[in-house]
mmCIF file of C-alpha atoms and ligand atoms in Angstrom:
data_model
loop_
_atom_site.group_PDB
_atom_site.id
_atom_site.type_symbol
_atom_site.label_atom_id
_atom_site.label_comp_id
_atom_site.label_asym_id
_atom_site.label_seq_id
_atom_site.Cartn_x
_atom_site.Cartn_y
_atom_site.Cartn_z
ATOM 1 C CA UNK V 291 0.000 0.000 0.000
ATOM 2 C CA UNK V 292 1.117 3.382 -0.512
ATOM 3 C CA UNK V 293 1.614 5.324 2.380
ATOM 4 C CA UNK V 294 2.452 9.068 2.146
ATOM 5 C CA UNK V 295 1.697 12.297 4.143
ATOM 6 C CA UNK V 296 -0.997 14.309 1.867
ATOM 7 C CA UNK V 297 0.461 17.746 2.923
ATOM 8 C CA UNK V 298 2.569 20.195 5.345
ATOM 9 C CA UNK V 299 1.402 19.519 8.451
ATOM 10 C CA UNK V 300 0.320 15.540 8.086
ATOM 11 C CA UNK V 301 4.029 15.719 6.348
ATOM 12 C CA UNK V 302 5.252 17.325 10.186
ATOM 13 C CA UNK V 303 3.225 15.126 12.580
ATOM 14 C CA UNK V 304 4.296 12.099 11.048
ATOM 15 C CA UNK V 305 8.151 12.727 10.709
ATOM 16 C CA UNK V 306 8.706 14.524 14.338
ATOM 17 C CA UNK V 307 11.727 11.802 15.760
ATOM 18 C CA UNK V 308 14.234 9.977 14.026
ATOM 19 C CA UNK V 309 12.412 6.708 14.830
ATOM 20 C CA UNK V 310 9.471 7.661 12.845
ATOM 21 C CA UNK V 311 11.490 8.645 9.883
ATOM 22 C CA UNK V 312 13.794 5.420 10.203
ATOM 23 C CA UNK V 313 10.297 2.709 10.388
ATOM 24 C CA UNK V 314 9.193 5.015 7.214
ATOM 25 C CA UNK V 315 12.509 4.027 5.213
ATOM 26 C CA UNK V 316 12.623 0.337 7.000
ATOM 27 C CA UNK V 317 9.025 -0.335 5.520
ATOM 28 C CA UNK V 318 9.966 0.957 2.027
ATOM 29 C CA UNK V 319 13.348 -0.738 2.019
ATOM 30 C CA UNK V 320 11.636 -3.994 2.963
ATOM 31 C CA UNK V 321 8.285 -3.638 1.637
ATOM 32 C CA UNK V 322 7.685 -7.925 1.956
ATOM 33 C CA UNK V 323 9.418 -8.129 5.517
ATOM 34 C CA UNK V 324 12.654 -7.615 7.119
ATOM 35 C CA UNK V 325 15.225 -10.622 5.355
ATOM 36 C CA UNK V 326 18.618 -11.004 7.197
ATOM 37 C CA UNK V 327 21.003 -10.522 4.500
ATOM 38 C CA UNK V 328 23.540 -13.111 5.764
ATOM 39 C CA UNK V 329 21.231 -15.750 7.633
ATOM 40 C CA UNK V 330 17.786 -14.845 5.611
ATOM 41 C CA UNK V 331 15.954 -14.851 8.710
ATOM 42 C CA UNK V 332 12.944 -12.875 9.190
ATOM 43 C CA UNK V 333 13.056 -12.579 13.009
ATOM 44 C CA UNK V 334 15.198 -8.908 13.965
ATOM 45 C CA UNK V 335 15.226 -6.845 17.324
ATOM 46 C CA UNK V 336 16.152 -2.982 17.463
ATOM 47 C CA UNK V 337 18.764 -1.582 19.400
ATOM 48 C CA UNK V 338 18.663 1.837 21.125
ATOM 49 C CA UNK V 339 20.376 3.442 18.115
ATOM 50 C CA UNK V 340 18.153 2.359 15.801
ATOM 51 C CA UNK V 341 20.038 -0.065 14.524
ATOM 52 C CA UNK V 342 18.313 -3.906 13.593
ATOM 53 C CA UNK V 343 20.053 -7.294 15.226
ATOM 54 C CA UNK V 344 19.337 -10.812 13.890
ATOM 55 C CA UNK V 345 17.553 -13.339 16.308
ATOM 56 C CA UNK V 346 19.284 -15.904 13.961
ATOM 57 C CA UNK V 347 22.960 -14.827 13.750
ATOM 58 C CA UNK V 348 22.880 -11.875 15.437
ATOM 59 C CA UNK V 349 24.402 -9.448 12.086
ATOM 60 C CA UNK V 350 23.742 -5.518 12.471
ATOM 61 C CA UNK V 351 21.984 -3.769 9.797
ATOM 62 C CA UNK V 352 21.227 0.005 9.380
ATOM 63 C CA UNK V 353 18.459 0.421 6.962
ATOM 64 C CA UNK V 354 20.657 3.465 5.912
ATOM 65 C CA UNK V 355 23.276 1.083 4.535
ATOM 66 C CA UNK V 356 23.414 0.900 0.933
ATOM 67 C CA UNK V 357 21.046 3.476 0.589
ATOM 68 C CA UNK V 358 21.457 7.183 -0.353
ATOM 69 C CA UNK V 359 21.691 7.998 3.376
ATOM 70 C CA UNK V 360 24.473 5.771 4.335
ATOM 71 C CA UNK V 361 26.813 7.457 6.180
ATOM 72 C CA UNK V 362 25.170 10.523 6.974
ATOM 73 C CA UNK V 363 26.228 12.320 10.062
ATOM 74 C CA UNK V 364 23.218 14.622 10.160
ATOM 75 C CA UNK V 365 19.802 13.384 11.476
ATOM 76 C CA UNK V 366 17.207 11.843 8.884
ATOM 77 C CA UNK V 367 14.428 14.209 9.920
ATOM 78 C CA UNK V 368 16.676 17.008 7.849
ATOM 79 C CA UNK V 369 17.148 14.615 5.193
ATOM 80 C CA UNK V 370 12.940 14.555 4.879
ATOM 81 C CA UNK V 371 12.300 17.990 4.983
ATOM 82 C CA UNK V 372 14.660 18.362 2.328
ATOM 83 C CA UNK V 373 12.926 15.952 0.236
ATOM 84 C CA UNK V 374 9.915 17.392 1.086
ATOM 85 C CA UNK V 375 10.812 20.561 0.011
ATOM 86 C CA UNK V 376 12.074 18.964 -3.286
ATOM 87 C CA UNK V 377 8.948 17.267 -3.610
ATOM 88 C CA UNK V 378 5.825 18.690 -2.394
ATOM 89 C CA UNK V 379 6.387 22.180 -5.048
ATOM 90 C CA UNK V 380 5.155 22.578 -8.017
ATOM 91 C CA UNK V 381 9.025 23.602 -9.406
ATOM 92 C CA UNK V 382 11.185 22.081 -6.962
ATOM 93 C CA UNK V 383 13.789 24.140 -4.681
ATOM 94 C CA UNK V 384 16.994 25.063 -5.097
ATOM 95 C CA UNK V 385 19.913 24.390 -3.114
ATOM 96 C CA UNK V 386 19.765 27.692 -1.672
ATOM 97 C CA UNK V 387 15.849 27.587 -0.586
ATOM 98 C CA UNK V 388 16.711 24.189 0.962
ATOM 99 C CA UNK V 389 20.138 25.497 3.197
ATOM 100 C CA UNK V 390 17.708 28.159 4.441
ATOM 101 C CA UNK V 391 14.805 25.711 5.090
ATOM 102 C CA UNK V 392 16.507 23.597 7.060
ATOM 103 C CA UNK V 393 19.073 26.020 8.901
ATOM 104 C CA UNK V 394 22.281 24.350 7.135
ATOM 105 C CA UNK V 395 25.449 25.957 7.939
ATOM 106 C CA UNK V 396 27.097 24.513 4.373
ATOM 107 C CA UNK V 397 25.622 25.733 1.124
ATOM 108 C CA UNK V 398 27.689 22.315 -0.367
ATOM 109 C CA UNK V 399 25.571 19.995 2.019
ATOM 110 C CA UNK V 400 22.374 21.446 0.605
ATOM 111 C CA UNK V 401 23.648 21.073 -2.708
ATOM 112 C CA UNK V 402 25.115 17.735 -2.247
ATOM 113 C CA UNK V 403 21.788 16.235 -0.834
ATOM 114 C CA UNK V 404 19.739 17.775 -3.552
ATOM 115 C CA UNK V 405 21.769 16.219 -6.334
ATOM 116 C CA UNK V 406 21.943 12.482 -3.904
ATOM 117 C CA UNK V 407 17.542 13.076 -4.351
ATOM 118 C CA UNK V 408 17.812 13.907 -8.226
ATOM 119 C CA UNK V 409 19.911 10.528 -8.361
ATOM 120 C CA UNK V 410 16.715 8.860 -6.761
ATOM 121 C CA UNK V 411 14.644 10.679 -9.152
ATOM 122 C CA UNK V 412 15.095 7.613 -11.806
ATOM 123 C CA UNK V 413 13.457 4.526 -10.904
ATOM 124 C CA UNK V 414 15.677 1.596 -11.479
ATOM 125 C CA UNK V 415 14.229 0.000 -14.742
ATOM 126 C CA UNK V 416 11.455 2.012 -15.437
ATOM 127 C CA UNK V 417 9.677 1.246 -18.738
ATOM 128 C CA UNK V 418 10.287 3.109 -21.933
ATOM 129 C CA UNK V 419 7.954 5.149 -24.125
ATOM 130 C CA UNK V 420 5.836 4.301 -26.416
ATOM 131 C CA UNK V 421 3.210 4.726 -29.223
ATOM 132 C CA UNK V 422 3.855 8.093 -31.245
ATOM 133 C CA UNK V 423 6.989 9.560 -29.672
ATOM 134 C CA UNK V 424 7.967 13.183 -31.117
ATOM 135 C CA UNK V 425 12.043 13.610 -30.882
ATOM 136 C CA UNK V 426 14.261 16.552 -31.267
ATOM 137 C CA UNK V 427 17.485 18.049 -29.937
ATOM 138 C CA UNK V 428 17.877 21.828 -28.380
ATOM 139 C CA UNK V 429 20.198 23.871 -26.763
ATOM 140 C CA UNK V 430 20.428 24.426 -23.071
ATOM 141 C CA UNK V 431 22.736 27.469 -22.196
ATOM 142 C CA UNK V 432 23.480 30.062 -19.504
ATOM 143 C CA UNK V 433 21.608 33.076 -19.873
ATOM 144 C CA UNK V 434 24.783 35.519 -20.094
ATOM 145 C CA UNK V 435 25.491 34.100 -23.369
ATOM 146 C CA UNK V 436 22.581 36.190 -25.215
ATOM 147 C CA UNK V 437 24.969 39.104 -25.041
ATOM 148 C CA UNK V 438 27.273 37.676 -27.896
ATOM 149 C CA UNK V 439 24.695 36.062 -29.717
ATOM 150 C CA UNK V 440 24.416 32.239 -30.044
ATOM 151 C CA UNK V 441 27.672 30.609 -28.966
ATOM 152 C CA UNK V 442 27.380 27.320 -29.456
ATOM 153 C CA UNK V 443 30.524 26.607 -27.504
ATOM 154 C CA UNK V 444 28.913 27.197 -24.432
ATOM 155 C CA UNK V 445 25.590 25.602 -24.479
ATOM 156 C CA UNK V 446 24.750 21.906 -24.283
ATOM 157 C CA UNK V 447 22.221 20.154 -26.293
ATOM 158 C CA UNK V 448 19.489 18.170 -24.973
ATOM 159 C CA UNK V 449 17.698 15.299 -26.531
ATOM 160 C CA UNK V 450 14.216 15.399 -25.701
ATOM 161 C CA UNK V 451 11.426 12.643 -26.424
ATOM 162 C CA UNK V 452 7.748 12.964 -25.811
ATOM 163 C CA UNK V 453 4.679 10.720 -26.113
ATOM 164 C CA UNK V 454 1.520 11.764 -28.260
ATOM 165 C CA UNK V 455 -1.296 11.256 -25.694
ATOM 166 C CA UNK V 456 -4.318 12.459 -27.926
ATOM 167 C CA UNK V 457 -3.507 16.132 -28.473
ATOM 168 C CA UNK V 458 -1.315 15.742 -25.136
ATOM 169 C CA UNK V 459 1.595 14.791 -23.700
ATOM 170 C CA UNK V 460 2.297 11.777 -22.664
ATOM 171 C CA UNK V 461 5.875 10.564 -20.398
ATOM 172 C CA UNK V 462 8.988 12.298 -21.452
ATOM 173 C CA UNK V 463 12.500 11.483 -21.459
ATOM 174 C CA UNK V 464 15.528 13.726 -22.287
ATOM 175 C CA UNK V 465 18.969 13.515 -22.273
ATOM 176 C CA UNK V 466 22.298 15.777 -22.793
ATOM 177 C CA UNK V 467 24.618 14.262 -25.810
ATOM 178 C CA UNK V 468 27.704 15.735 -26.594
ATOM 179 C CA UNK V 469 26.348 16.676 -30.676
ATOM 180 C CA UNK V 470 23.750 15.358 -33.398
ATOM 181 C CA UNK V 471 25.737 12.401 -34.252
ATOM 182 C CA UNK V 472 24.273 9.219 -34.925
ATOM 183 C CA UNK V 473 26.541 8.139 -32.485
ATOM 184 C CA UNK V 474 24.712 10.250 -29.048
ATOM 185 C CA UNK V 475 21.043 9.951 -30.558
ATOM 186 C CA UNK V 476 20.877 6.150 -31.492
ATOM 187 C CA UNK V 477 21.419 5.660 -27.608
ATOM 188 C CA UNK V 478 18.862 7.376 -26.396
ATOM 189 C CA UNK V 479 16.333 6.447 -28.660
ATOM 190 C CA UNK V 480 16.868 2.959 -27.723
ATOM 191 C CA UNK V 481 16.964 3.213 -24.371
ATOM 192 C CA UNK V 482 13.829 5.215 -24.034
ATOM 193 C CA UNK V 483 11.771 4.183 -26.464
ATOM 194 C CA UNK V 484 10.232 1.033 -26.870
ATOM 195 C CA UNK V 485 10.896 -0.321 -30.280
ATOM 196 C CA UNK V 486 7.908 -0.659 -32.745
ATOM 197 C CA UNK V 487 6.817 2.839 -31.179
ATOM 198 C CA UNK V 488 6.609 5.736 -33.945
ATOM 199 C CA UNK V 489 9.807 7.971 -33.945
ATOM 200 C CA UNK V 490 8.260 11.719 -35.217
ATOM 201 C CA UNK V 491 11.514 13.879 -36.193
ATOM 202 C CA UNK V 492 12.952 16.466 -38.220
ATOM 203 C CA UNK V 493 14.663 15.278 -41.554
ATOM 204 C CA UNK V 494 18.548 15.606 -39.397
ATOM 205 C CA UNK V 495 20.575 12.385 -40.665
ATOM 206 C CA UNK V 496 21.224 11.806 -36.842
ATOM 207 C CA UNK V 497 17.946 9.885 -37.063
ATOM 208 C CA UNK V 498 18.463 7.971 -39.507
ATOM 209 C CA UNK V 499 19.099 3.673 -39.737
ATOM 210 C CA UNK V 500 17.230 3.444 -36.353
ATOM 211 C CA UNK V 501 16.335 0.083 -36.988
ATOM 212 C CA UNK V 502 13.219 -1.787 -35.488
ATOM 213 C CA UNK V 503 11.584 1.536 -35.141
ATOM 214 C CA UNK V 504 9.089 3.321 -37.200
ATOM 215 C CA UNK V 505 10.154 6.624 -38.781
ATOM 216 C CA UNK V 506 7.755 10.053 -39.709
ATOM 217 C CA UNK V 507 9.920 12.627 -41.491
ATOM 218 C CA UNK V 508 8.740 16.022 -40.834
ATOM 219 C CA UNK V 509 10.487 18.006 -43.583
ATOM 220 C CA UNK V 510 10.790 21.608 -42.132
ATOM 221 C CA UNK V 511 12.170 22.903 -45.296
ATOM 222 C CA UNK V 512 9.368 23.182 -47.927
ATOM 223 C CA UNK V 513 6.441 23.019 -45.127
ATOM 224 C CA UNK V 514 6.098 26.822 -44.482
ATOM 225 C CA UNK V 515 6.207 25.304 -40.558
ATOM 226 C CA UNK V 516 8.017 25.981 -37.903
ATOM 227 C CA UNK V 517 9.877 22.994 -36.173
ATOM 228 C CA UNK V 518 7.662 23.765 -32.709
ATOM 229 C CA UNK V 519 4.706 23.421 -35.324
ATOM 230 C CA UNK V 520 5.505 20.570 -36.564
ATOM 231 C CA UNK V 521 6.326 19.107 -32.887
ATOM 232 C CA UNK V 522 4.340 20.673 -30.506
ATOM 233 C CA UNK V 523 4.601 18.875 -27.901
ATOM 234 C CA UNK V 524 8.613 18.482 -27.450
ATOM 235 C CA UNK V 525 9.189 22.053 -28.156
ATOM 236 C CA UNK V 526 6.317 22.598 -25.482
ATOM 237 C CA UNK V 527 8.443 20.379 -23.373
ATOM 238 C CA UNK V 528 11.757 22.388 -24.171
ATOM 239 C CA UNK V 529 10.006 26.127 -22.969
ATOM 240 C CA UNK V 530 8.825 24.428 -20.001
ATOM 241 C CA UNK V 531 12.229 22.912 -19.044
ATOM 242 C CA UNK V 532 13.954 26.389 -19.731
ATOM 243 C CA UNK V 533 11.229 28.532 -18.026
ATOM 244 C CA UNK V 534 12.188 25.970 -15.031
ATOM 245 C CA UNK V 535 16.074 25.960 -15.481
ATOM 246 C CA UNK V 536 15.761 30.255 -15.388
ATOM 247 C CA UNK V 537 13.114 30.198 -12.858
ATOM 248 C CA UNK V 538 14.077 28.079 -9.783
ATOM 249 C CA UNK V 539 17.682 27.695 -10.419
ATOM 250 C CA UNK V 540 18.051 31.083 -12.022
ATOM 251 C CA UNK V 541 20.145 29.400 -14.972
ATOM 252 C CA UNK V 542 23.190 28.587 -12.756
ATOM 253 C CA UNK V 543 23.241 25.435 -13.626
ATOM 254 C CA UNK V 544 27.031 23.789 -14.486
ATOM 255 C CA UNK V 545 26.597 21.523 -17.869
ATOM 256 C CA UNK V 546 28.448 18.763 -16.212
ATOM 257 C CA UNK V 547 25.395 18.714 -13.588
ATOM 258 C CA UNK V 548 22.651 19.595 -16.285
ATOM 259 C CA UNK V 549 21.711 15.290 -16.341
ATOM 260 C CA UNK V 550 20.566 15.630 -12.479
ATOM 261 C CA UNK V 551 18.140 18.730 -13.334
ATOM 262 C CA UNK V 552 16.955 16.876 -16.654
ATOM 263 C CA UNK V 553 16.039 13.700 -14.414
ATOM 264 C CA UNK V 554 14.057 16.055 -11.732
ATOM 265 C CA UNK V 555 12.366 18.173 -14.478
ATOM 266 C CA UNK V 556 11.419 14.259 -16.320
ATOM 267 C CA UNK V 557 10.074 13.060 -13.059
ATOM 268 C CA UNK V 558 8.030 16.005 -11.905
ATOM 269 C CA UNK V 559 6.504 16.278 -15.510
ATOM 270 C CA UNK V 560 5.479 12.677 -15.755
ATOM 271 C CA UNK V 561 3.830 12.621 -12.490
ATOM 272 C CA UNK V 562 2.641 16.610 -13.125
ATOM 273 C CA UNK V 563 -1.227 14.874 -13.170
ATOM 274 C CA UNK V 564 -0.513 13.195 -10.240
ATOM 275 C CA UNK V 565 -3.389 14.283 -7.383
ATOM 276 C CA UNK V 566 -1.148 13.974 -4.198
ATOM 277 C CA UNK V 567 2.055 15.673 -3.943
ATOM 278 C CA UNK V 568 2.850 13.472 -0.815
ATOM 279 C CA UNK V 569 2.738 10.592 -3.792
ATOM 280 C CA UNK V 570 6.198 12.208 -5.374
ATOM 281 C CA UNK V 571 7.949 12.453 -1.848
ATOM 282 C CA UNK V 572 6.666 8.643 -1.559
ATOM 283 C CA UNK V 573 7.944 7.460 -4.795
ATOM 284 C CA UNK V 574 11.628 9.608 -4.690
ATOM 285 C CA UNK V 575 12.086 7.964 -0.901
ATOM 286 C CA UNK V 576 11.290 4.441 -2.527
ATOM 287 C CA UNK V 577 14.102 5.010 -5.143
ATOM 288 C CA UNK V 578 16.031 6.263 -2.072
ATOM 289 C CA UNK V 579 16.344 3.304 -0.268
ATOM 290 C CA UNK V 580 17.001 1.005 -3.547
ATOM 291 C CA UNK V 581 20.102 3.321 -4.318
ATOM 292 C CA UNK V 582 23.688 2.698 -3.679
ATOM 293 C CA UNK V 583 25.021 5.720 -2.134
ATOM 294 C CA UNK V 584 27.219 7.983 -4.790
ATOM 295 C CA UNK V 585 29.921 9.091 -2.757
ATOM 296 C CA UNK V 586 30.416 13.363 -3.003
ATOM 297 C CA UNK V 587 33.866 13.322 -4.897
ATOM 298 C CA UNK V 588 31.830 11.967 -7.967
ATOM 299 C CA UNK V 589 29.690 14.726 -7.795
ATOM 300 C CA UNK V 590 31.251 18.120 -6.919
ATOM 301 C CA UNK V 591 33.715 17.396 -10.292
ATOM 302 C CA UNK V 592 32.491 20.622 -11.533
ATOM 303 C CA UNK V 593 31.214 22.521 -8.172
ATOM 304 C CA UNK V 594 33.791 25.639 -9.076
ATOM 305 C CA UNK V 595 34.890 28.352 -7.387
ATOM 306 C CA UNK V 596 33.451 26.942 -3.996
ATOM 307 C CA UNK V 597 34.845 25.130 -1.096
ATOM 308 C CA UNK V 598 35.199 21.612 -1.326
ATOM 309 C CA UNK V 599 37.366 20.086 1.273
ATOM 310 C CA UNK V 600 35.383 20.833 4.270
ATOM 311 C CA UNK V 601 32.317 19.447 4.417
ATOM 312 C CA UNK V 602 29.980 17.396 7.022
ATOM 313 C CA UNK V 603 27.701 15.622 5.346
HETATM 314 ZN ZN1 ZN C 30 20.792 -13.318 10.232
#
């Protein structure tokens, strides 16, 4: 059963100790029943700290371990609110928002948990589109490069896929690839869309030899259209995700990081009719707990021009 806070203050009463919040993550991590991992048995006590002790063969288990939160040295209940925060918005929060939120000394720790939550933002094996999928590629850049025009050299191109659902959208996917190339689109196409599905692109040779997929040129050239004309829906998918990247994060966005914002802009959208927000901060603290922990030196490769050595995570 899924069991989520519907808002703020449900949200508050449930998650007021660090025992509540560690039962919430020790039901999601073992949604069947507790399983020793060493003896399989099925029979655990609790000690003081939290931690769970085999009746059988008496091995320790954290049901942090393995997860995102392994290792952590601040309480879980901070680690909530800032998924809360992440989750329970219409646009998300930025690293910034979420130091103030929760009284963080270290802009880094923010940042550093927000991009651990993005990682949990991908469910392990989810299933790929389908049916009539519109593709196209765009540029994602930093907004002081209007002043000198369009420099290609410092903006990143996406690869965005969206389903026809009627005259909606369906799911979306989207990627950054480092051109046009056969080579960086064939990739994605294949590992987000199922094949058989209906590939709807511009005439770009990037496209092309996709095999066990269909394929409906849209020739820009001679059709007097525009290429958001003649794809509506990902080029309504593009304004959205740069109205997003400008608005919360105010375009400060490193390329190197760009894939983290991509996967929280993919999941918000294709749970955007989703009734319950408390249903997003359920599903992202699912992933959580399935996740192997990314440890920070993997992910502050491009943090510049801040402190990096001193941190308490
Ligand atoms: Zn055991």
């Amino acid at each position: 059963m899924e069991d989520y806070p519907r808002d703020q203050s449900e949200f508050e009463r449930r998650f007021a100790t660090e025992g509540a919040c560690r039962d919430y993550l020790a039901r999601l991590r073992w949604a069947e029943g507790f399983a020793c991992p060493r003896c399989a048995g099925r029979d655990v006590w609790k000690t003081r700290r939290g931690l769970l002790v085999c009746r059988g063969c008496g091995y320790h288990i954290s049901v942090t371990a393995g997860t995102i939160f392994q290792d952590t040295r601040k309480p879980l209940l901070l680690w909530f609110r800032a998924a809360w925060a992440l989750t329970s918005q219409k646009t998300g929060a930025s690293a910034l928002a979420v130091q103030r939120i929760l009284g963080l000394g270290s802009y880094e720790t923010a940042w550093t948990w927000l991009h651990k939550l993005r990682r949990a933002m991908v469910t392990p094996g989810r299933e790929r589109l389908q049916g009539q999928v519109e593709v196209d590629e765009t540029f994602v850049g930093a907004p002081e490069e209007g002043r000198h025009g369009r420099r290609m050299i410092h903006k990143t191109l996406v690869v965005v896929a969206a389903e026809k659902d009627g005259k909606g959208i369906g799911r979306i996917r989207m990627r950054r690839v480092p051109d046009g190339s056969a080579k960086s689109l064939h990739p994605f196409v294949k590992e987000s869309i199922e094949p058989e599905s209906t590939l709807h692109t511009d005439d770009w040779q990037g496209y092309a030899g996709l095999e066990g997929y269909r394929r409906k040129v849209r020739q820009i050239a001679h059709s007097g259209k525009t290429a958001s004309e003649l794809m509506p829906r990902v080029h309504r998918v593009v304004s959205l995700l740069k109205r997003w990247l400008m608005g919360t994060h105010h375009g400060a966005i490193s390329h190197e990081h760009l894939d983290y914002y991509l996967d929280e802009f993919t999941f918000r959208f294709n749970r955007r009719t989703s009734l319950s927000r408390g249903k997003l901060f359920y599903r992202l603290m699912q992933n959580a707990v399935r996740m192997s922990p990314a440890p920070y030196r993997c992910m502050t490769k491009g943090l510049r021009g801040r402190k990096k050595a001193k941190h308490n995570l």
